[in-house]
Tab-separated table of C-alpha atoms in Angstrom:
chain	number	residue	atom	x	y	z
U	1	MET	CA	-25.852	57.872	-26.063
U	2	ALA	CA	-27.592	61.248	-25.867
U	3	LYS	CA	-30.062	62.056	-28.645
U	4	TYR	CA	-32.415	64.844	-29.666
U	5	THR	CA	-36.109	64.069	-29.401
U	6	ALA	CA	-39.206	65.912	-30.525
U	7	ILE	CA	-41.346	63.943	-28.083
U	8	GLY	CA	-43.363	66.090	-25.703
U	9	GLY	CA	-46.351	65.610	-23.479
U	10	GLN	CA	-48.855	66.764	-20.913
U	11	ALA	CA	-49.758	65.677	-17.406
U	12	LEU	CA	-53.344	64.444	-17.087
U	13	ILE	CA	-55.602	63.237	-14.300
U	14	GLU	CA	-53.867	60.047	-13.131
U	15	GLY	CA	-52.092	59.844	-16.455
U	16	ILE	CA	-49.832	61.368	-19.084
U	17	MET	CA	-50.184	62.156	-22.780
U	18	MET	CA	-47.081	61.903	-24.975
U	19	LYS	CA	-46.743	63.125	-28.553
U	20	SER	CA	-44.121	62.167	-31.114
U	21	PRO	CA	-43.845	63.112	-34.815
U	22	GLU	CA	-45.727	59.897	-35.692
U	23	LYS	CA	-48.455	59.514	-33.062
U	24	THR	CA	-50.025	60.754	-29.849
U	25	ALA	CA	-50.691	58.341	-26.999
U	26	MET	CA	-51.998	58.621	-23.458
U	27	ALA	CA	-51.527	56.278	-20.522
U	28	VAL	CA	-53.934	56.467	-17.577
U	29	ARG	CA	-54.121	54.518	-14.318
U	30	LYS	CA	-57.532	52.837	-14.086
U	31	PRO	CA	-59.376	52.301	-10.779
U	32	ASP	CA	-58.281	48.643	-10.801
U	33	LYS	CA	-54.637	49.877	-10.940
U	34	THR	CA	-54.024	48.624	-14.479
U	35	ILE	CA	-52.764	51.014	-17.180
U	36	ASP	CA	-55.028	52.022	-20.049
U	37	ILE	CA	-53.233	52.933	-23.301
U	38	SER	CA	-55.153	54.835	-25.977
U	39	TYR	CA	-54.250	56.875	-29.044
U	40	ILE	CA	-55.405	60.323	-30.152
U	41	GLU	CA	-55.862	61.064	-33.838
U	42	ASP	CA	-53.585	63.863	-35.030
U	43	LYS	CA	-55.578	66.426	-37.024
U	44	SER	CA	-52.917	69.142	-37.097
U	45	LEU	CA	-53.459	71.824	-39.714
U	46	ARG	CA	-49.709	72.460	-39.756
U	47	LYS	CA	-49.129	69.044	-41.324
U	48	LYS	CA	-51.827	69.502	-43.972
U	49	TYR	CA	-51.310	73.093	-45.117
U	50	ALA	CA	-48.069	75.014	-45.654
U	51	PHE	CA	-49.715	78.329	-44.723
U	52	PHE	CA	-50.154	77.184	-41.119
U	53	ARG	CA	-46.417	76.447	-40.887
U	54	LEU	CA	-45.436	80.073	-41.489
U	55	PRO	CA	-43.668	81.905	-38.622
U	56	ILE	CA	-46.052	83.432	-36.042
U	57	ILE	CA	-49.018	81.683	-37.711
U	58	ARG	CA	-47.709	78.263	-36.658
U	59	GLY	CA	-47.443	79.439	-33.066
U	60	ILE	CA	-51.069	80.601	-33.000
U	61	VAL	CA	-52.252	77.351	-34.598
U	62	ALA	CA	-50.084	75.245	-32.281
U	63	TYR	CA	-51.530	77.004	-29.233
U	64	ILE	CA	-55.146	76.490	-30.322
U	65	GLU	CA	-54.555	72.870	-31.341
U	66	SER	CA	-52.773	72.076	-28.103
U	67	MET	CA	-55.617	73.609	-26.098
U	68	ILE	CA	-58.194	71.475	-27.913
U	69	THR	CA	-56.132	68.264	-27.751
U	70	GLY	CA	-55.091	68.863	-24.147
U	71	TYR	CA	-58.625	69.589	-22.960
U	72	GLY	CA	-59.970	66.491	-24.707
U	73	ALA	CA	-57.214	64.310	-23.240
U	74	MET	CA	-57.821	65.735	-19.756
U	75	MET	CA	-61.556	64.946	-19.939
U	76	LYS	CA	-60.852	61.458	-21.258
U	77	SER	CA	-58.324	60.775	-18.492
U	78	ALA	CA	-60.852	61.920	-15.874
U	79	ASP	CA	-63.326	59.369	-17.222
U	80	ILE	CA	-60.830	56.472	-17.491
U	81	SER	CA	-59.322	57.080	-14.060
U	82	GLY	CA	-62.731	57.140	-12.386
U	83	PHE	CA	-62.262	60.753	-11.297
U	84	THR	CA	-65.750	61.667	-12.528
U	85	ASP	CA	-67.494	58.678	-10.939
U	86	ILE	CA	-70.296	59.525	-8.534
U	87	ASP	CA	-69.271	58.410	-5.050
U	88	ASP	CA	-72.720	57.851	-3.596
U	89	GLU	CA	-73.776	54.390	-4.841
U	90	GLU	CA	-77.461	55.001	-4.172
U	91	GLU	CA	-77.434	58.221	-6.175
U	92	SER	CA	-75.382	56.517	-8.874
U	93	GLU	CA	-77.968	53.754	-9.240
U	94	LYS	CA	-80.738	56.319	-9.688
U	95	LEU	CA	-78.962	58.025	-12.557
U	96	SER	CA	-78.650	56.496	-15.983
U	97	GLU	CA	-75.268	56.560	-17.740
U	98	LYS	CA	-76.616	59.174	-20.131
U	99	LYS	CA	-77.726	61.464	-17.292
U	100	LYS	CA	-74.410	61.075	-15.479
U	101	ASN	CA	-72.498	62.048	-18.628
U	102	ALA	CA	-74.799	65.047	-19.106
U	103	ILE	CA	-74.196	66.217	-15.524
U	104	ILE	CA	-70.444	65.821	-15.931
U	105	SER	CA	-70.519	67.793	-19.211
U	106	ILE	CA	-72.514	70.622	-17.629
U	107	VAL	CA	-70.132	70.814	-14.682
U	108	MET	CA	-67.137	70.896	-17.042
U	109	VAL	CA	-68.679	73.679	-19.173
U	110	ILE	CA	-69.509	75.763	-16.097
U	111	GLY	CA	-65.988	75.201	-14.772
U	112	THR	CA	-64.465	76.278	-18.092
U	113	VAL	CA	-66.587	79.446	-18.306
U	114	LEU	CA	-65.734	80.371	-14.729
U	115	GLY	CA	-62.066	79.625	-15.388
U	116	VAL	CA	-61.992	81.982	-18.387
U	117	ALA	CA	-63.837	84.699	-16.446
U	118	ILE	CA	-61.460	84.428	-13.491
U	119	SER	CA	-58.435	84.460	-15.835
U	120	VAL	CA	-59.614	87.662	-17.529
U	121	ALA	CA	-60.303	89.290	-14.154
U	122	LEU	CA	-57.006	88.239	-12.537
U	123	PHE	CA	-54.569	88.529	-15.422
U	124	MET	CA	-56.045	91.370	-17.494
U	125	TYR	CA	-58.400	93.595	-15.536
U	126	LEU	CA	-56.677	93.449	-12.116
U	127	PRO	CA	-53.202	94.574	-13.387
U	128	ARG	CA	-54.810	97.462	-15.299
U	129	LEU	CA	-56.828	98.435	-12.210
U	130	ALA	CA	-53.738	98.251	-9.976
U	131	VAL	CA	-51.665	100.501	-12.264
U	132	GLY	CA	-54.571	102.949	-12.451
U	133	GLY	CA	-54.605	103.062	-8.655
U	134	LEU	CA	-50.871	103.747	-8.549
U	135	ARG	CA	-51.291	106.591	-11.059
U	136	LYS	CA	-53.848	108.225	-8.782
U	137	LEU	CA	-51.805	107.541	-5.646
U	138	PHE	CA	-48.675	109.213	-7.012
U	139	ASP	CA	-50.666	111.737	-9.066
U	140	THR	CA	-48.576	111.094	-12.163
U	141	ASP	CA	-48.888	109.494	-15.585
U	142	PHE	CA	-46.325	106.753	-16.233
U	143	ASP	CA	-44.758	106.438	-19.671
U	144	PRO	CA	-45.942	103.478	-21.817
U	145	ILE	CA	-42.867	101.313	-21.187
U	146	LEU	CA	-43.117	101.725	-17.417
U	147	ARG	CA	-46.897	101.150	-17.483
U	148	SER	CA	-46.496	97.940	-19.485
U	149	SER	CA	-43.678	96.703	-17.272
U	150	MET	CA	-45.692	97.396	-14.126
U	151	GLU	CA	-48.760	95.626	-15.531
U	152	GLN	CA	-46.793	92.561	-16.555
U	153	PHE	CA	-44.916	92.439	-13.245
U	154	ILE	CA	-48.263	92.449	-11.412
U	155	LYS	CA	-49.584	89.804	-13.808
U	156	LEU	CA	-46.484	87.667	-13.240
U	157	ALA	CA	-46.830	88.030	-9.467
U	158	VAL	CA	-50.502	87.013	-9.643
U	159	PHE	CA	-49.637	84.048	-11.870
U	160	VAL	CA	-46.855	82.811	-9.580
U	161	GLY	CA	-49.072	83.276	-6.530
U	162	TYR	CA	-51.947	81.455	-8.230
U	163	MET	CA	-49.787	78.501	-9.246
U	164	PHE	CA	-48.215	78.348	-5.780
U	165	ALA	CA	-51.668	78.288	-4.163
U	166	VAL	CA	-53.142	75.576	-6.421
U	167	SER	CA	-50.020	73.437	-5.944
U	168	TYR	CA	-51.320	72.697	-2.437
U	169	MET	CA	-54.615	71.313	-3.741
U	170	LYS	CA	-54.579	67.522	-3.531
U	171	ASP	CA	-55.649	66.850	-7.124
U	172	MET	CA	-53.393	69.540	-8.618
U	173	LYS	CA	-50.446	68.303	-6.581
U	174	ARG	CA	-50.857	64.856	-8.161
U	175	ILE	CA	-51.005	66.412	-11.639
U	176	PHE	CA	-47.789	68.291	-10.885
U	177	MET	CA	-46.232	64.991	-9.782
U	178	TYR	CA	-47.226	63.439	-13.109
U	179	HIS	CA	-45.723	66.546	-14.732
U	180	GLY	CA	-42.446	65.727	-12.984
U	181	ALA	CA	-42.667	62.100	-14.126
U	182	GLU	CA	-43.139	63.285	-17.706
U	183	HIS	CA	-40.016	65.460	-17.616
U	184	LYS	CA	-37.875	62.813	-15.940
U	185	THR	CA	-38.924	60.178	-18.478
U	186	ILE	CA	-38.163	62.410	-21.467
U	187	PHE	CA	-34.760	63.260	-19.970
U	188	CYS	CA	-34.054	59.537	-19.584
U	189	TYR	CA	-35.086	58.900	-23.198
U	190	GLU	CA	-32.941	61.797	-24.455
U	191	LYS	CA	-29.906	60.385	-22.659
U	192	GLY	CA	-30.399	57.042	-24.398
U	193	LEU	CA	-30.849	55.154	-21.122
U	194	PRO	CA	-33.153	52.133	-20.752
U	195	LEU	CA	-36.619	53.297	-19.703
U	196	THR	CA	-36.794	51.788	-16.236
U	197	VAL	CA	-38.285	53.271	-13.083
U	198	GLU	CA	-34.859	53.357	-11.472
U	199	ASN	CA	-33.231	55.216	-14.375
U	200	VAL	CA	-36.090	57.690	-14.707
U	201	ARG	CA	-36.192	58.419	-10.981
U	202	LYS	CA	-32.593	59.727	-11.114
U	203	GLN	CA	-33.336	62.381	-13.758
U	204	SER	CA	-34.075	66.063	-13.197
U	205	ARG	CA	-37.682	67.216	-13.166
U	206	PHE	CA	-36.718	70.611	-14.641
U	207	HIS	CA	-36.746	70.562	-18.440
U	208	PRO	CA	-35.872	73.585	-20.632
U	209	ARG	CA	-38.547	72.713	-23.215
U	210	CYS	CA	-41.418	72.807	-20.739
U	211	GLY	CA	-44.622	74.641	-21.634
U	212	THR	CA	-44.227	76.601	-18.404
U	213	SER	CA	-41.442	78.487	-20.178
U	214	PHE	CA	-43.947	79.343	-22.903
U	215	LEU	CA	-46.289	80.922	-20.346
U	216	ILE	CA	-43.501	83.040	-18.873
U	217	LEU	CA	-42.342	84.089	-22.353
U	218	MET	CA	-45.881	85.177	-23.222
U	219	ILE	CA	-45.890	87.517	-20.232
U	220	LEU	CA	-42.487	88.961	-21.188
U	221	VAL	CA	-43.380	89.342	-24.877
U	222	SER	CA	-46.667	91.035	-23.983
U	223	ILE	CA	-44.650	93.915	-22.461
U	224	ILE	CA	-43.335	94.743	-25.944
U	225	PHE	CA	-46.698	94.530	-27.698
U	226	SER	CA	-48.537	96.423	-24.953
U	227	THR	CA	-45.953	99.205	-25.096
U	228	VAL	CA	-46.231	99.505	-28.890
U	229	VAL	CA	-50.044	99.721	-28.733
U	230	GLN	CA	-49.896	102.388	-25.998
U	231	ILE	CA	-47.430	104.472	-28.018
U	232	ILE	CA	-49.541	104.270	-31.196
U	233	PHE	CA	-52.936	104.603	-29.464
U	234	PRO	CA	-52.270	106.344	-26.124
U	235	SER	CA	-55.956	107.075	-25.409
U	236	VAL	CA	-56.930	103.375	-25.485
U	237	TYR	CA	-55.207	102.704	-22.171
U	238	ASP	CA	-57.462	105.125	-20.279
U	239	ILE	CA	-60.624	103.194	-21.228
U	240	ARG	CA	-60.371	100.136	-18.964
U	241	TRP	CA	-62.816	97.812	-20.725
U	242	LEU	CA	-61.400	98.687	-24.156
U	243	TRP	CA	-57.843	98.041	-22.945
U	244	VAL	CA	-58.909	94.605	-21.679
U	245	VAL	CA	-60.472	93.857	-25.082
U	246	VAL	CA	-57.276	94.949	-26.848
U	247	LYS	CA	-55.206	92.700	-24.569
U	248	ILE	CA	-57.476	89.744	-25.418
U	249	LEU	CA	-57.131	90.458	-29.150
U	250	LEU	CA	-53.337	90.583	-28.778
U	251	ILE	CA	-53.178	87.081	-27.262
U	252	PRO	CA	-52.880	85.201	-30.615
U	253	ILE	CA	-50.049	87.474	-31.799
U	254	ILE	CA	-48.246	87.203	-28.464
U	255	CYS	CA	-48.636	83.407	-28.579
U	256	GLY	CA	-47.151	83.298	-32.062
U	257	ALA	CA	-44.172	85.456	-31.093
U	258	GLY	CA	-43.601	83.525	-27.854
U	259	PHE	CA	-43.653	80.269	-29.802
U	260	GLU	CA	-40.931	81.534	-32.147
U	261	ILE	CA	-38.729	82.622	-29.230
U	262	LEU	CA	-39.178	79.253	-27.518
U	263	ARG	CA	-38.308	77.572	-30.817
U	264	ILE	CA	-35.064	79.565	-30.953
U	265	CYS	CA	-34.302	78.552	-27.361
U	266	GLY	CA	-34.731	74.931	-28.433
U	267	LYS	CA	-32.263	75.356	-31.299
U	268	TYR	CA	-29.450	77.211	-29.557
U	269	ASP	CA	-27.667	76.939	-26.237
U	270	ASN	CA	-26.040	80.257	-25.341
U	271	ILE	CA	-26.162	82.922	-22.659
U	272	ILE	CA	-29.193	84.661	-24.240
U	273	THR	CA	-31.296	81.499	-24.550
U	274	LYS	CA	-30.301	80.487	-21.026
U	275	ILE	CA	-31.522	83.842	-19.697
U	276	LEU	CA	-34.799	83.469	-21.613
U	277	SER	CA	-35.279	79.916	-20.318
U	278	ALA	CA	-34.335	80.684	-16.696
U	279	PRO	CA	-37.737	82.049	-15.510
U	280	GLY	CA	-39.524	78.974	-16.890
U	281	LEU	CA	-37.074	76.602	-15.198
U	282	TRP	CA	-37.581	78.461	-11.931
U	283	MET	CA	-41.382	78.175	-12.261
U	284	GLN	CA	-41.043	74.419	-12.660
U	285	ARG	CA	-40.103	74.280	-8.978
U	286	ILE	CA	-43.810	74.967	-8.454
U	287	THR	CA	-45.414	73.212	-11.434
U	288	THR	CA	-43.470	69.939	-11.117
U	289	LYS	CA	-43.121	67.653	-8.109
U	290	ASN	CA	-41.081	64.500	-7.578
U	291	PRO	CA	-43.291	61.606	-8.724
U	292	GLU	CA	-44.070	58.273	-7.122
U	293	ASP	CA	-42.866	55.098	-8.839
U	294	ASP	CA	-46.330	54.196	-10.134
U	295	MET	CA	-46.507	57.617	-11.817
U	296	ILE	CA	-43.162	56.986	-13.491
U	297	GLU	CA	-44.580	53.687	-14.786
U	298	ILE	CA	-47.389	55.665	-16.436
U	299	ALA	CA	-44.922	58.081	-18.058
U	300	ILE	CA	-42.802	55.213	-19.384
U	301	ALA	CA	-45.886	53.478	-20.785
U	302	ALA	CA	-47.025	56.681	-22.538
U	303	LEU	CA	-43.603	57.339	-24.070
U	304	ARG	CA	-43.178	53.762	-25.267
U	305	ALA	CA	-46.645	53.901	-26.831
U	306	CYS	CA	-45.781	56.973	-28.929
U	307	GLU	CA	-42.095	56.241	-29.612
U	308	PRO	CA	-41.455	56.564	-33.364
U	309	GLU	CA	-40.884	53.302	-35.204
U	310	ASN	CA	-38.332	55.112	-37.363
U	311	PRO	CA	-35.769	56.881	-35.083
U	312	ASP	CA	-34.665	59.130	-37.964
U	313	VAL	CA	-38.089	60.788	-37.987
U	314	ASP	CA	-37.586	61.908	-34.400
U	315	ARG	CA	-34.051	63.148	-34.978
U	316	SER	CA	-34.762	65.022	-38.189
U	317	ILE	CA	-38.074	66.627	-37.228
U	318	ASP	CA	-38.021	70.444	-37.321
U	319	LYS	CA	-37.668	71.876	-33.848
U	320	GLU	CA	-40.928	73.767	-34.034
U	321	GLU	CA	-42.333	70.742	-32.160
U	322	THR	CA	-39.985	71.032	-29.197
U	323	VAL	CA	-42.367	72.218	-26.501
U	324	ILE	CA	-42.796	69.485	-23.908
U	325	GLU	CA	-46.257	70.503	-22.761
U	326	GLU	CA	-49.064	70.448	-25.252
U	327	GLU	CA	-50.892	73.367	-23.553
U	328	PRO	CA	-49.750	76.274	-21.561
U	329	LYS	CA	-52.507	76.025	-18.922
U	330	SER	CA	-53.132	76.661	-15.517
U	331	ASP	CA	-51.756	73.043	-15.913
U	332	ASP	CA	-49.822	71.902	-17.025
U	333	ILE	CA	-48.603	72.829	-17.732
């Protein structure tokens, strides 16, 4: 029997994190091929304070919380799976456990800083630079709506191209396969079928509540906000660095608005919500891959570990928790 579920998750390194209204669990394949199950403490501000459950605000908070939880789970999965182990045994023997952890932390921090810098350059500065070049090429000044649309189209093209390129990386391809296992398992659970590898394997890997849809919605919503800012403050656009700063400051508001739209898409099934969900479903052809059976086993283990003891909690939970991915990332998402 089909049922609504608020359970969502995130693909990790050789594992999957699943979150239900009651608990958050992650299952990771260890080097010895056994499955490690661990739980993550839920410190959501939305559950503690009513203010953080207000429209728009809840979307901003959800985005920040999911980034923190998702990053922590990703680092933990890398450690459990042996991904961060030093391959050279001689070098490994020379380094103490404390030094190895310090090196890993430094590498992760550097990688994060570089990732943020590249994201700003590719998705904020490059589109603005490209539109500026087109203005000079055609010797004309585009109106704010056209400028915003052009910028976001370039940003979308860069994003799709970036995701398509990283999908061919060995490690990212495996994460995308775990992403597919996550979707298939949740579909199986929603249909009320027994959680077996065979049943899960038959399900679709394209899920309408995927965090990929959130990323696409953010790009579409940003067209509206960028246009409004350009109409109110037309001179800001001509100062490149200031425009990039403005776009960064708009991110929380855009996240909040995108969250509300995705929440509406989770509540209703009509032609409008289908149109809004379509780009995200299309993107999942890149961000999800058909999983191997051992990956499906991980997804089943993670879902069983977080499955609510009281089914009514899952059915009655407000649909603000309906995003499958915890973090819209270059991951996951």
